[in-house]
CSV table of C-alpha atoms and ligand atoms in Angstrom, one decimal:
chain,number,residue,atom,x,y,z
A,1,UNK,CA,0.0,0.0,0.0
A,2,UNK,CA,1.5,3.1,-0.7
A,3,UNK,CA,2.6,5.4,2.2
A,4,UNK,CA,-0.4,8.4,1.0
A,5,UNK,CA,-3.2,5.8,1.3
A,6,UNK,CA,-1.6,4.2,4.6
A,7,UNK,CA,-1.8,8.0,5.9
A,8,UNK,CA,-5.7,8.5,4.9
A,9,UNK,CA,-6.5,5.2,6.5
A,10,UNK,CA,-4.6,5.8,9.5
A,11,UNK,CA,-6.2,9.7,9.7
A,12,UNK,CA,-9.4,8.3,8.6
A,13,UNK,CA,-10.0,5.5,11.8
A,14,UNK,CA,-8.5,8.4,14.4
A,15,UNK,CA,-11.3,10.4,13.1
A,16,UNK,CA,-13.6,8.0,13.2
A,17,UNK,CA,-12.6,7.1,16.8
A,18,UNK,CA,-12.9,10.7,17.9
A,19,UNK,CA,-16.4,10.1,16.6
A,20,UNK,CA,-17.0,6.7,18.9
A,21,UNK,CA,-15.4,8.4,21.7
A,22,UNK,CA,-17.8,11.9,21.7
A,23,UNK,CA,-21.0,9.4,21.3
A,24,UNK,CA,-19.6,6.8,24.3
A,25,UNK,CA,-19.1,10.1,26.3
A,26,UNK,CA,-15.4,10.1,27.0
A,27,UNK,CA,-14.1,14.0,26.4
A,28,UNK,CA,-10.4,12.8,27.7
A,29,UNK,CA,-9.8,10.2,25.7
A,30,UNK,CA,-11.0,12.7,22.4
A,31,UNK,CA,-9.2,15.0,23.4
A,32,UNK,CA,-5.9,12.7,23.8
A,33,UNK,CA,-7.2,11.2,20.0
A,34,UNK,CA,-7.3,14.7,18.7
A,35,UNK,CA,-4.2,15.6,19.5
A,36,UNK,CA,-2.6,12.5,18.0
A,37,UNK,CA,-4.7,13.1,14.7
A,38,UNK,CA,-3.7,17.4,14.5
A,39,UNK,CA,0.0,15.8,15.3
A,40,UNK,CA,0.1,12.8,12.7
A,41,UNK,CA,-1.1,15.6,9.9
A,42,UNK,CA,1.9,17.8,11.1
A,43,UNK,CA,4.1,14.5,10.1
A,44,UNK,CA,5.1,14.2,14.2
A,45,UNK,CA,6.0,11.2,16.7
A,46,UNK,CA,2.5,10.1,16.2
A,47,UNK,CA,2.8,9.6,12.1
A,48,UNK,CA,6.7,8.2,12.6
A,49,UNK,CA,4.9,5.3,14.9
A,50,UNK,CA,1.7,4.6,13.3
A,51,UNK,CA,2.8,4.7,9.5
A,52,UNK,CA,4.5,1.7,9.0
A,53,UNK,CA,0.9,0.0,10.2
A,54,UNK,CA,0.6,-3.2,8.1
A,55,UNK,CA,-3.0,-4.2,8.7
A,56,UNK,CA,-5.9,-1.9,8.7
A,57,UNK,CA,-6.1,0.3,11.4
A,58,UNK,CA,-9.5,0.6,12.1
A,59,UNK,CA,-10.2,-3.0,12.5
A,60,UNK,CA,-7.2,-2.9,14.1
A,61,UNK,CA,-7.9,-0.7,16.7
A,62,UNK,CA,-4.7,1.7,16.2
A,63,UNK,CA,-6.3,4.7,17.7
A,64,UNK,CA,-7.1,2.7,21.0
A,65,UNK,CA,-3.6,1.3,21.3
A,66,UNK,CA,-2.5,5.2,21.4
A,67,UNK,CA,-4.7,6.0,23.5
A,68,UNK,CA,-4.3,3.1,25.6
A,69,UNK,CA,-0.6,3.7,26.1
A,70,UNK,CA,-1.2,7.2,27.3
A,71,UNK,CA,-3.3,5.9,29.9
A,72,UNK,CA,-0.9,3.0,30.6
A,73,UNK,CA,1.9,5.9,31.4
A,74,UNK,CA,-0.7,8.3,33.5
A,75,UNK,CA,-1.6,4.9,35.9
A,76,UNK,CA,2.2,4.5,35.6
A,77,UNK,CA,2.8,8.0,37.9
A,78,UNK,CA,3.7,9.9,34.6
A,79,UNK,CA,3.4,13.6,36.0
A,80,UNK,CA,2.2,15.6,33.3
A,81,UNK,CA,-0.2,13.3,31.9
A,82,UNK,CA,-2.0,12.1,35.5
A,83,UNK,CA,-3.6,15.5,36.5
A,84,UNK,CA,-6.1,14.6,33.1
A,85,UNK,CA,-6.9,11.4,34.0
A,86,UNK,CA,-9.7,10.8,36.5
A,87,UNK,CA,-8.3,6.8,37.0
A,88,UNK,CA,-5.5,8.6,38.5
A,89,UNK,CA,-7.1,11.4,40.4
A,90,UNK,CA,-7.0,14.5,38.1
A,91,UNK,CA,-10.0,15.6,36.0
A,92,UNK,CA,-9.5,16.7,32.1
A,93,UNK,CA,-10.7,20.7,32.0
A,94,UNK,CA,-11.1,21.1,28.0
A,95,UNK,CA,-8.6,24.8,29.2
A,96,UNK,CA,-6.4,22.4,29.4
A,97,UNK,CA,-5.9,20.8,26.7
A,98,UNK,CA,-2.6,22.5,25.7
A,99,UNK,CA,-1.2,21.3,28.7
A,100,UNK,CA,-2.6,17.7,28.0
A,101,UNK,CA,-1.4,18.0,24.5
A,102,UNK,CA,2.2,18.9,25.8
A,103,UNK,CA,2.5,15.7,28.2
A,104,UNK,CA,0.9,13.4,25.1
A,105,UNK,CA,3.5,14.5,22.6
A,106,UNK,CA,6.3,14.0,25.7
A,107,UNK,CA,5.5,10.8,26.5
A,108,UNK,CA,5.1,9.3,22.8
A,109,UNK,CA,9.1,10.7,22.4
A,110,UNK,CA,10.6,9.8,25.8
A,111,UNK,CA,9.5,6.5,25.2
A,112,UNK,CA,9.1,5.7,21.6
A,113,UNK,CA,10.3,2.6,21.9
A,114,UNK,CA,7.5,1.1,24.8
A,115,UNK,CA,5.3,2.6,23.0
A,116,UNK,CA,6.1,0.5,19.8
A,117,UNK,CA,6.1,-2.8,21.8
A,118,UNK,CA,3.0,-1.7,23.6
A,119,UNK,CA,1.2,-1.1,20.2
A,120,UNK,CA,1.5,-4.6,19.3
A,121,UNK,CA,-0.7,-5.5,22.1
A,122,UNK,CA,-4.8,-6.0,21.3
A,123,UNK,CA,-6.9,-3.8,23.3
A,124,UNK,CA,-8.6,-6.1,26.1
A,125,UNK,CA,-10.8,-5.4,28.4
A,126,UNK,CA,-12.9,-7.8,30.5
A,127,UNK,CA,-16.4,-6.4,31.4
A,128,UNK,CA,-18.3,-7.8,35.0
A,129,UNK,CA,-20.7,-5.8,33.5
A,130,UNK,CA,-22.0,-8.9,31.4
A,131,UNK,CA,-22.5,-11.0,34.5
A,132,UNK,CA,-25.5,-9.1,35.1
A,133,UNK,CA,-26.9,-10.6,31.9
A,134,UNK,CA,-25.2,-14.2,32.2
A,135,UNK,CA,-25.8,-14.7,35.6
A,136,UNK,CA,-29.6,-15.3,34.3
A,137,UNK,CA,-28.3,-18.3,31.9
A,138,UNK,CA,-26.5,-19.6,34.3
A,139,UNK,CA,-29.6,-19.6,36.6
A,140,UNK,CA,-31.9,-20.7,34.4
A,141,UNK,CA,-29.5,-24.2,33.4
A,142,UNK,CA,-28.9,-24.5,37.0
A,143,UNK,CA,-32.9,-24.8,37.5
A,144,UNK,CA,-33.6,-27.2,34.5
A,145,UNK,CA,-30.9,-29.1,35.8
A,146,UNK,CA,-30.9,-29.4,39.2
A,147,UNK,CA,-27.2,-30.0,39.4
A,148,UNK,CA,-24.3,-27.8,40.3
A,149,UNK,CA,-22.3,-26.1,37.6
A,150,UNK,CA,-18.8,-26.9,35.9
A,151,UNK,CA,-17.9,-23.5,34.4
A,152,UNK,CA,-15.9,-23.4,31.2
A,153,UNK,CA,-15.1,-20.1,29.9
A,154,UNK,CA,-13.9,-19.2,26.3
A,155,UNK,CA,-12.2,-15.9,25.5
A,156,UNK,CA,-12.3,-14.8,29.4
A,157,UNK,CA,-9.5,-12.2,29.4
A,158,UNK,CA,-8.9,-11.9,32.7
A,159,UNK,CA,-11.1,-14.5,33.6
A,160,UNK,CA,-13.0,-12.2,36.2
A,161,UNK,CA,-16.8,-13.2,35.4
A,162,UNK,CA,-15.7,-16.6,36.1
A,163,UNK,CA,-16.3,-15.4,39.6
A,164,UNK,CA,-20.0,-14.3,38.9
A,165,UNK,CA,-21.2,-15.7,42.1
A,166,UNK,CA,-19.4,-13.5,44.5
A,167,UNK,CA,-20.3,-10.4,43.2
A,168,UNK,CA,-23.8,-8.6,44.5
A,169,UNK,CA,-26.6,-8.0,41.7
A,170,UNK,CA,-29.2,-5.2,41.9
A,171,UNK,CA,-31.7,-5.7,38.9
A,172,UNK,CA,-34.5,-3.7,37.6
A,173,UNK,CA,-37.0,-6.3,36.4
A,174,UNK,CA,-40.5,-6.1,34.9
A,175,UNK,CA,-41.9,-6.9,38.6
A,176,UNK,CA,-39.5,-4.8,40.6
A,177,UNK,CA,-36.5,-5.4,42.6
A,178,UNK,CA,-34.6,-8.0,42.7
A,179,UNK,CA,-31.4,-9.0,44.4
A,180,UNK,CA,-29.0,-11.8,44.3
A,181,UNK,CA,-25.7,-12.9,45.4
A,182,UNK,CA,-23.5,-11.3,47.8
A,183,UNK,CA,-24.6,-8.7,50.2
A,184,UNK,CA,-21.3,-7.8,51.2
A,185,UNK,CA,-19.2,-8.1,47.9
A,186,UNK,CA,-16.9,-5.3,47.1
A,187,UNK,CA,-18.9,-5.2,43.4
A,188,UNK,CA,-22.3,-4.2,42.7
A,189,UNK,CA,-23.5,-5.2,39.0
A,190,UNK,CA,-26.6,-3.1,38.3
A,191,UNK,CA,-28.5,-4.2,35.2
A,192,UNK,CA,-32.5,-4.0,33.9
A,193,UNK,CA,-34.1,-6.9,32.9
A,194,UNK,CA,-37.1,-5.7,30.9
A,195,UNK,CA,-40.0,-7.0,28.8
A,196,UNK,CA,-41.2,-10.5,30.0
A,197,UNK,CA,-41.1,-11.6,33.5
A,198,UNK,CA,-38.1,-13.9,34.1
A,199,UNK,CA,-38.2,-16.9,35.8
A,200,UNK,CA,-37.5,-16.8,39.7
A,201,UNK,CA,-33.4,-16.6,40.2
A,202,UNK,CA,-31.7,-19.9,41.8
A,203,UNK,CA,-31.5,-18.6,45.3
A,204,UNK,CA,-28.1,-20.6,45.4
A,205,UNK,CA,-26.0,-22.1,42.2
A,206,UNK,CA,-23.3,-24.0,42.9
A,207,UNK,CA,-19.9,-24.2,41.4
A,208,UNK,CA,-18.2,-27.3,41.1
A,209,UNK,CA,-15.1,-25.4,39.6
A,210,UNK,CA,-14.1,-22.6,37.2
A,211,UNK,CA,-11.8,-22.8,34.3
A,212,UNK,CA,-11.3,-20.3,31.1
A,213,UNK,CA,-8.6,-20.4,28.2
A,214,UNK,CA,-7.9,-17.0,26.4
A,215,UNK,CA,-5.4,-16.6,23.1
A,216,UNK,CA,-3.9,-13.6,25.7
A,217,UNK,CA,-5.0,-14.3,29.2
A,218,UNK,CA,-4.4,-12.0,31.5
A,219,UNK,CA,-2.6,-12.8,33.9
A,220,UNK,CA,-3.8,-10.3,37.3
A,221,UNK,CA,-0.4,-11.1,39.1
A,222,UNK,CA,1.6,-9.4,37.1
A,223,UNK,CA,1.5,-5.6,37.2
A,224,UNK,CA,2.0,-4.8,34.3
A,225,UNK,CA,-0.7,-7.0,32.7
A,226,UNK,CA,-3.1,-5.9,35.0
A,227,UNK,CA,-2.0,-2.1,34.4
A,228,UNK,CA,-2.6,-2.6,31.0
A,229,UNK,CA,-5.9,-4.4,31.8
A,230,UNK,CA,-6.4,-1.2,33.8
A,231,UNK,CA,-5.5,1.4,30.8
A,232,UNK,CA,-8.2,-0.2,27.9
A,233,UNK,CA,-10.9,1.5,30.3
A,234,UNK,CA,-10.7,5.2,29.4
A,235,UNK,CA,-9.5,7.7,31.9
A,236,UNK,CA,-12.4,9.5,32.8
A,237,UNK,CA,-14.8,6.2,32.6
A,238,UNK,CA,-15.6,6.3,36.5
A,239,UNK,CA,-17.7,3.5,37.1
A,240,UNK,CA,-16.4,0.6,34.4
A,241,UNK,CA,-13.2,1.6,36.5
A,242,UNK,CA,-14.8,0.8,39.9
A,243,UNK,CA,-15.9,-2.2,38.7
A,244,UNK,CA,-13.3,-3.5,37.4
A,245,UNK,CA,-11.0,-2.5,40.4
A,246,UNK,CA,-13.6,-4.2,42.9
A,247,UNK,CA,-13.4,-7.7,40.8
A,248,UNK,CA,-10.0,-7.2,40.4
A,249,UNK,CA,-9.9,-7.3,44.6
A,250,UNK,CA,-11.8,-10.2,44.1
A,251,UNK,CA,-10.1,-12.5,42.1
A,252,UNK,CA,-6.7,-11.7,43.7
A,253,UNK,CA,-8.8,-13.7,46.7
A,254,UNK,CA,-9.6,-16.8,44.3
A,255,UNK,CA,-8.0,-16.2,41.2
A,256,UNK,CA,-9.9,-18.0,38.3
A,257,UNK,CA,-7.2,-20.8,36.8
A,258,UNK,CA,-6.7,-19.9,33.0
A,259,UNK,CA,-4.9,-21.2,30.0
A,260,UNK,CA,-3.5,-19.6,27.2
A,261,UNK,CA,-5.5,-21.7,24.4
A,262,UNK,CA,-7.0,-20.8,21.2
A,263,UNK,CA,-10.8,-21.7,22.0
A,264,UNK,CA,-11.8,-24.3,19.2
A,265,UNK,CA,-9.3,-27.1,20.5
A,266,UNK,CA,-10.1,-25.7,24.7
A,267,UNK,CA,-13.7,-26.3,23.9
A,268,UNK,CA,-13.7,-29.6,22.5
A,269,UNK,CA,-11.4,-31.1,25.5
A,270,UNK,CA,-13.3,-29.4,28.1
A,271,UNK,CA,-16.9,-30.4,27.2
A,272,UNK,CA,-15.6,-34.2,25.3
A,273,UNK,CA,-15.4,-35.8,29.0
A,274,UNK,CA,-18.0,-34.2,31.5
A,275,UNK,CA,-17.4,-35.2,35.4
A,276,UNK,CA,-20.8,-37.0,36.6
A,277,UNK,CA,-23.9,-35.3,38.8
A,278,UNK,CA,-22.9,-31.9,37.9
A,279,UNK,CA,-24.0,-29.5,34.3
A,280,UNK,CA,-21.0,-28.9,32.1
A,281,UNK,CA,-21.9,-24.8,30.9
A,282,UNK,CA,-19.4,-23.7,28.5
A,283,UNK,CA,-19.8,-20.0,28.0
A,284,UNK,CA,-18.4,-16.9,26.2
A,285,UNK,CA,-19.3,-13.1,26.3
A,286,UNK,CA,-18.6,-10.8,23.1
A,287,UNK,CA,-15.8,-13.3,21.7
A,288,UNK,CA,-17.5,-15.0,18.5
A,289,UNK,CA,-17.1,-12.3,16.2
A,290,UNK,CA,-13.1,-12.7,16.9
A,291,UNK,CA,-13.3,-16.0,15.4
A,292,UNK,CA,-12.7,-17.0,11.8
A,293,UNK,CA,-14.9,-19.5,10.2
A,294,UNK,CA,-12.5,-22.7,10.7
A,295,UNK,CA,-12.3,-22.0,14.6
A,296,UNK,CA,-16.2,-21.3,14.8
A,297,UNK,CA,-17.0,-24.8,12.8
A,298,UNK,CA,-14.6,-26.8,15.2
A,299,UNK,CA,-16.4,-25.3,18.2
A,300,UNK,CA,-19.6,-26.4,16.9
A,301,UNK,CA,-18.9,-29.6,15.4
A,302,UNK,CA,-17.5,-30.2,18.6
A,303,UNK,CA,-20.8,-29.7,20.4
A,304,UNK,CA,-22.3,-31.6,18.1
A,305,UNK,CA,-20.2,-34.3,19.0
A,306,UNK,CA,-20.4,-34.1,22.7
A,307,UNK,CA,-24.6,-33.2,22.6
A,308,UNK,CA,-24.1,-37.6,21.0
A,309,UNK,CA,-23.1,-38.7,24.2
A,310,UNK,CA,-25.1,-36.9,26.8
A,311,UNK,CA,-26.7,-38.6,29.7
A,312,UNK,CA,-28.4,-37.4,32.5
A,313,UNK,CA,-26.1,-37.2,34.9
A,314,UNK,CA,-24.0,-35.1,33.0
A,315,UNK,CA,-25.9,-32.5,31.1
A,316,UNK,CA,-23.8,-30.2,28.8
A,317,UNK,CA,-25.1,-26.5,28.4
A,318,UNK,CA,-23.9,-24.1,26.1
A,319,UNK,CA,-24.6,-20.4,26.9
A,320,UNK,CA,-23.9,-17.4,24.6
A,321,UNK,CA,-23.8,-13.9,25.5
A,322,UNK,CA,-22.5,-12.4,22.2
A,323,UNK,CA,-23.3,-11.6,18.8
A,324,UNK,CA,-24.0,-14.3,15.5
A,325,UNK,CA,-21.5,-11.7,13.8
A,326,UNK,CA,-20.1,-8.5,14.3
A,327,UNK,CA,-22.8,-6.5,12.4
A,328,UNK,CA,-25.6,-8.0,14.3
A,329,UNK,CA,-27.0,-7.6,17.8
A,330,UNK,CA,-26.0,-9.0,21.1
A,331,UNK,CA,-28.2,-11.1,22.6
A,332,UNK,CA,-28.1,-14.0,25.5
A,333,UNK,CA,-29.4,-17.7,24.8
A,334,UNK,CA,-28.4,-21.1,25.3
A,335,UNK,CA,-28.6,-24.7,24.5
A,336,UNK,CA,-29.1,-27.5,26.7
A,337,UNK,CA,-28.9,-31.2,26.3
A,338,UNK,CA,-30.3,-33.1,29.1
A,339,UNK,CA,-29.1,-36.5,28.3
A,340,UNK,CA,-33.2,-36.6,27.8
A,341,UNK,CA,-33.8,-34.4,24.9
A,342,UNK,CA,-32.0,-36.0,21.8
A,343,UNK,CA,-28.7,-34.8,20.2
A,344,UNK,CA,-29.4,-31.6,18.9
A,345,UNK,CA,-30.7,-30.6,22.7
A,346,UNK,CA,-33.1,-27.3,22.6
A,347,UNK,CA,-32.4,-23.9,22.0
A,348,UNK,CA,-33.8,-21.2,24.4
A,349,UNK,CA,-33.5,-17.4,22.9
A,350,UNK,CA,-33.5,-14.9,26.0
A,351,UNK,CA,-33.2,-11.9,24.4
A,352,UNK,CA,-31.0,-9.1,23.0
A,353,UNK,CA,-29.1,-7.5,25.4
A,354,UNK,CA,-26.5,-4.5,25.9
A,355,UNK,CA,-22.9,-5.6,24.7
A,356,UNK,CA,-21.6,-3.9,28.1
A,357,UNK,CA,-24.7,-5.6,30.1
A,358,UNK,CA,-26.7,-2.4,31.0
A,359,UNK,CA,-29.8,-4.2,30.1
A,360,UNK,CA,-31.6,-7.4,28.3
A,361,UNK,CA,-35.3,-7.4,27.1
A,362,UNK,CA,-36.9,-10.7,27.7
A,363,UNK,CA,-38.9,-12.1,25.0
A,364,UNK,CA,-42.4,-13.2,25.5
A,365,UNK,CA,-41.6,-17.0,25.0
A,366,UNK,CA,-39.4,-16.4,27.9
A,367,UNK,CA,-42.0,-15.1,30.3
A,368,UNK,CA,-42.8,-17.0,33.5
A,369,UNK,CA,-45.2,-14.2,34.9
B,401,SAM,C1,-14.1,-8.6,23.7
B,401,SAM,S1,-13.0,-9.6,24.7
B,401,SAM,C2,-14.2,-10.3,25.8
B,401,SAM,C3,-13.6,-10.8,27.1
B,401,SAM,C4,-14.6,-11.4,28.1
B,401,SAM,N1,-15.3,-12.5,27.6
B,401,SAM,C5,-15.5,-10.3,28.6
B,401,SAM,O1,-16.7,-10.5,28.4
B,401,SAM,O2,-15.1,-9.3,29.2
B,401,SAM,C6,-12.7,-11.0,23.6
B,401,SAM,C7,-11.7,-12.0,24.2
B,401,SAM,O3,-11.6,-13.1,23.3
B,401,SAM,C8,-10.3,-13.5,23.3
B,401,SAM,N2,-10.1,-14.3,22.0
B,401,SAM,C9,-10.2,-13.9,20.8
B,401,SAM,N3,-10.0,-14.9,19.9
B,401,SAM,C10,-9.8,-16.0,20.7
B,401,SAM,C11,-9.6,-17.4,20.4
B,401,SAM,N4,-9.5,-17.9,19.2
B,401,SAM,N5,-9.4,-18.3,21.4
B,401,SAM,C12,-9.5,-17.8,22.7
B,401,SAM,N6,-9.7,-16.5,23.0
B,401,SAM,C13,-9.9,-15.6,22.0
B,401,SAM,C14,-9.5,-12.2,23.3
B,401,SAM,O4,-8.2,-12.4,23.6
B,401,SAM,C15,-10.3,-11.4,24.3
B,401,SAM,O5,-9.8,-11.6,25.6
C-alpha cells in the first residue's frame, strides 16, 4: 500500500474514533485522539509510529492502542499526563488541553520505543458488567438441571466473570427489585431486565469449579498485565473503573485458573469428557465475532459431537452472550442437552441485550409471569 493511502486510512480510523469516543461520552480520551490526529497531519511522533501499520487500522484498533498507552503511562505515575486522568485522580478541563497536548506528545518521544512494543498488544478489556446478563443463563441451566455447575469459559480475558457468584446483583425487572448474590461483595453489577417476566433466580447455584482459556490471558499477578488491563478503560470512565477495580480485589482472593489456548481445540477437550452429577456450561461473552470461520466450525462440530453422548447425569449446556456476527446484535441464549432431549438438545433465545450488560429485554416465550 503506498505510504499516502496508509496516511488516509490511518487519519481516517483516528477520526472515526474521535467520533466513537464523543457518542460513548469520553471527552479525555477525544481529546488525547485529537491531539494524536492534529499531530500525525503535522508529520510528528504520532505519524513516525503509526505509519508503517501493516494491517488496517481501524479493525485494528490503532487509535485505541494510542490512547491506551497514554493511559498506561498516566496509571504508571507519569506527572504531566495524571492530573487529566480521572483513573489517577486529576479531572481533564477542555482549558487544558494544551497542557494535555504537551505531556501526550512527551510521553510518545521519551518513550518511543515502549510505545512501539506496547502497540502490538490488542486492546482487552474484560467487562463484570455482562455478569448481570449471564448470571440469568446460568440460573436458568442450573434450574432445569438441578445440578451444580462446571464452568468453562472461552475468551475470558482476565477470567473475572468466572467469579460471577461472588459479586452482589441489583436488577430492575418487569416486577420490581430484585437481588442476588452477595450482600457484602466489594462489586455491585446493576442491570435491567425488561419485557417478559423472568423466571425466579436460583436462590443458590453451585460451582463445582471454574476454568477459562484466552489466546492472551491475563494474567492479574503481574503488574503490568493488569496495568494494561487497567488502561483499555478510558480515563475519565468512573464506574467501568470501579468495577473493574472491585473484581480485580476479588479475584486476587480466588484467582480463576486460566490457559493460554485458542478456544476451538479448549472447547472440544473441556466439554468431550464431563465429570458426573454436575451441568458442564461452557460460556463466552462478546468473543464469537473474533473468530474466523474454521475455529467457529470446530467449536460447533464439537458440540455436536459431545450433545451424542449426553446422559443425564452429566448435562452439557452451552450459553452465549454475544453476537452471530459482528454487524448483528447481542443477545443472551443457550442450548441445553439433558441426556433426555436427543442430540441436537433445545435452543432457548433470552433476548437481546447490551454488549456492556446495562440491560436485556426478555422475550415473551421467555416469560414465566
Ligand atoms: C471482547 S473480549 C471479551 C472478554 C470477556 N469475555 C468479557 O466479556 O469481558 C474478547 C476476548 O476473546 C479472546 N479471544 C479472541 N479470539 C480467541 C480465540 N481464538 N481463542 C481464545 N480466546 C480468544 C480475546 O483475547 C479477548 O480476551
Amino acid at each position: 500500500m503506498k505510504k499516502n493511502q496508509t496516511g488516509e486510512r490511518i487519519a481516517n480510523a483516528l477520526e472515526a474514533q474521535i467520533h466513537a469516543c464523543d457518542l460513548l461520552g469520553s471527552p479525555l480520551t477525544k481529546a488525547v485522539l485529537e491531539i494524536c490526529l492534529e499531530n500525525f497531519k503535522a508529520d510528528g511522533i504520532v505519524a513516525s509510529l503509526t505509519r508503517g501499520w501493516v494491517g488496517d487500522p481501524l479493525d485494528d484498533n490503532v487509535p485505541l492502542r494510542l490512547a491506551g498507552f497514554i493511559h498506561f503511562n498516566a496509571l504508571g505515575g507519569d506527572a504531566g499526563l495524571a492530573p487529566h486522568f480521572e483513573s489517577c485522580g486529576g479531572v481533564f478541563a477542555a482549558d487544558k488541553k494544551p497542557d494535555l497536548a504537551r505531556a501526550v506528545l512527551a510521553c510518545f518521544i521519551q518513550h518511543e520505543a515502549e510505545a512501539r512494543r506496547f502497540f502490538r498488544r490488542t486492546p482487552q478489556t474484560n467487562e463484570t458488567g455482562r455478569a448481570g446478563i449471564l448470571l440469568l443463563g446460568f440460573s436458568e441451566i442450573a434450574r432445569r438441571t438441578e445440578l451444580p455447575l462446571r464452568l468453562r469459559e472461552m475468551g475470558a480475558s482476565a477470567g473475572l466473570n468466572l467469579l460471577f457468584d461472588k459479586f452482589n446483583y441489583e436488577i430492575e425487572t418487569a416486577n420490581g427489585p430484585v437481588t442476588w448474590g452477595a450482600a457484602d461483595s466489594a462489586l455491585t453489577i446493576s442491570t435491567q431486565w425488561r419485557g417478559a417476566v423472568p423466571p425466579p433466580l436460583q436462590a443458590d447455584i453451585e460451582i463445582t469449579d471454574r476454568a477459562g482459556c484466552d489466546l492472551f490471558p491475563v494474567a492479574i499477578n503481574d503488574a503490568e498485565a493488569r496495568r494494561a488491563l487497567e488502561a483499555w478503560v478510558w480515563g475519565d470512565m468512573s464506574a467501568r473503573r470501579a468495577r473493574l477495580l472491585a473484581a480485580l480485589s476479588i479475584a486476587d482472593a480466588s484467582p480463576p485458573e486460566l490457559q493460554r489456548a485458542d478456544a476451538a481445540g479448549w472447547v472440544a477437550a473441556q466439554i468431550m469428557q464431563r465429570p458426573p452429577r454436575q451441568t458442564t456450561v461452557l460460556y463466552h461473552s462478546i468473543v464469537w465475532p473474533y473468530l474466523d470461520v474454521s475455529q467457529r466450525m470446530a467449536i460447533e462440530s464439537a458440540f455436536a459431537q459431545a450433545g451424542e453422548t449426553v446422559t443425564p447425569d452429566a448435562p452439557l449446556a452451552w450459553l452465549k452472550m454475544d453476537h452471530d456476527h459482528i454487524q448483528s446484535f447481542s443477545h443472551l441464549s443457550y442450548r441445553l442437552w439433558t441426556g433426555d432431549n436427543g442430540p441436537e438438545g433445545e435452543d432457548v433465545f433470552i433476548g437481546p441485550c447490551h454488549p456492556h450488560g446495562a440491560d436485556i429485554e426478555l422475550t415473551e416465550a421467555f416469560d414465566a409471569g
